Amino acid sequence: GTPTSYPDVFVRLATHGVLSPSLAERMGELARFRNIMVHRYPLVTPEELHRRVKLHVADINDFIREITLYLRGQGIC
């Protein structure tokens, strides 16, 4: 089915074997933080933003790696 939220996109990708479940969970956390930044940004301190960015840089790199591996496995790239 269609994802019901931005974080749900990553759950669906894991369900279909595109992402590992652990990465899907971490990317869902990042998506939830993105929603906070978009809708409630005055509540986020610069320190919190810095902490979150440092925390999720590795997750973004893992996301790129897992998506690339999936696409290669499908003969797409």
Short mmCIF file of C-alpha atoms in Angstrom, two decimals:
data_model
loop_
_atom_site.label_atom_id
_atom_site.label_comp_id
_atom_site.label_asym_id
_atom_site.label_seq_id
_atom_site.Cartn_x
_atom_site.Cartn_y
_atom_site.Cartn_z
CA GLY A 1 0.00 0.00 0.00
CA THR A 2 0.83 3.64 -0.05
CA PRO A 3 2.87 5.03 2.87
CA THR A 4 0.76 7.04 5.29
CA SER A 5 3.57 9.33 6.46
CA TYR A 6 7.08 10.37 5.56
CA PRO A 7 8.60 8.01 8.20
CA ASP A 8 6.40 5.20 6.88
CA VAL A 9 8.21 5.36 3.53
CA PHE A 10 11.25 3.78 5.18
CA VAL A 11 9.16 1.07 6.85
CA ARG A 12 7.74 0.17 3.45
CA LEU A 13 11.20 0.10 1.89
CA ALA A 14 12.31 -2.35 4.59
CA THR A 15 9.18 -4.46 4.08
CA HIS A 16 10.10 -4.80 0.41
CA GLY A 17 13.74 -5.65 1.14
CA VAL A 18 15.17 -2.37 -0.12
CA LEU A 19 16.48 -1.26 3.29
CA SER A 20 17.48 -3.18 6.38
CA PRO A 21 14.97 -2.89 9.23
CA SER A 22 17.52 -1.17 11.48
CA LEU A 23 18.31 1.48 8.87
CA ALA A 24 14.61 1.97 8.16
CA GLU A 25 14.07 2.68 11.85
CA ARG A 26 16.93 5.19 11.96
CA MET A 27 15.75 6.91 8.78
CA GLY A 28 12.25 7.08 10.26
CA GLU A 29 13.73 8.93 13.24
CA LEU A 30 15.42 11.33 10.85
CA ALA A 31 12.14 11.84 8.98
CA ARG A 32 10.34 12.62 12.24
CA PHE A 33 13.03 15.17 13.08
CA ARG A 34 12.64 16.65 9.61
CA ASN A 35 8.93 17.10 10.35
CA ILE A 36 9.79 18.93 13.58
CA MET A 37 12.21 21.17 11.68
CA VAL A 38 9.57 22.01 9.08
CA HIS A 39 6.58 22.51 11.37
CA ARG A 40 8.02 23.43 14.78
CA TYR A 41 11.45 24.85 14.00
CA PRO A 42 11.37 27.56 16.70
CA LEU A 43 11.49 24.77 19.29
CA VAL A 44 14.76 23.33 17.97
CA THR A 45 17.90 24.83 19.46
CA PRO A 46 21.08 25.12 17.40
CA GLU A 47 22.67 22.61 19.78
CA GLU A 48 19.90 20.07 19.15
CA LEU A 49 20.18 20.56 15.40
CA HIS A 50 23.95 20.05 15.55
CA ARG A 51 23.56 16.92 17.69
CA ARG A 52 20.98 15.41 15.34
CA VAL A 53 22.98 16.16 12.21
CA LYS A 54 26.08 14.52 13.70
CA LEU A 55 23.97 11.55 14.80
CA HIS A 56 22.41 10.95 11.38
CA VAL A 57 25.27 11.63 8.95
CA ALA A 58 26.26 7.95 9.07
CA ASP A 59 22.61 6.94 8.54
CA ILE A 60 22.42 9.02 5.37
CA ASN A 61 25.59 7.38 4.08
CA ASP A 62 24.15 3.94 4.96
CA PHE A 63 20.93 4.86 3.13
CA ILE A 64 22.87 5.75 -0.03
CA ARG A 65 24.84 2.50 0.23
CA GLU A 66 21.77 0.28 0.74
CA ILE A 67 19.78 1.96 -2.03
CA THR A 68 22.74 1.62 -4.40
CA LEU A 69 23.14 -2.07 -3.53
CA TYR A 70 19.44 -2.67 -4.11
CA LEU A 71 19.46 -0.88 -7.46
CA ARG A 72 22.55 -2.78 -8.59
CA GLY A 73 20.88 -6.02 -7.57
CA GLN A 74 17.94 -5.06 -9.77
CA GLY A 75 20.27 -4.27 -12.68
CA ILE A 76 19.26 -0.61 -12.58
CA CYS A 77 22.67 0.96 -11.97
#
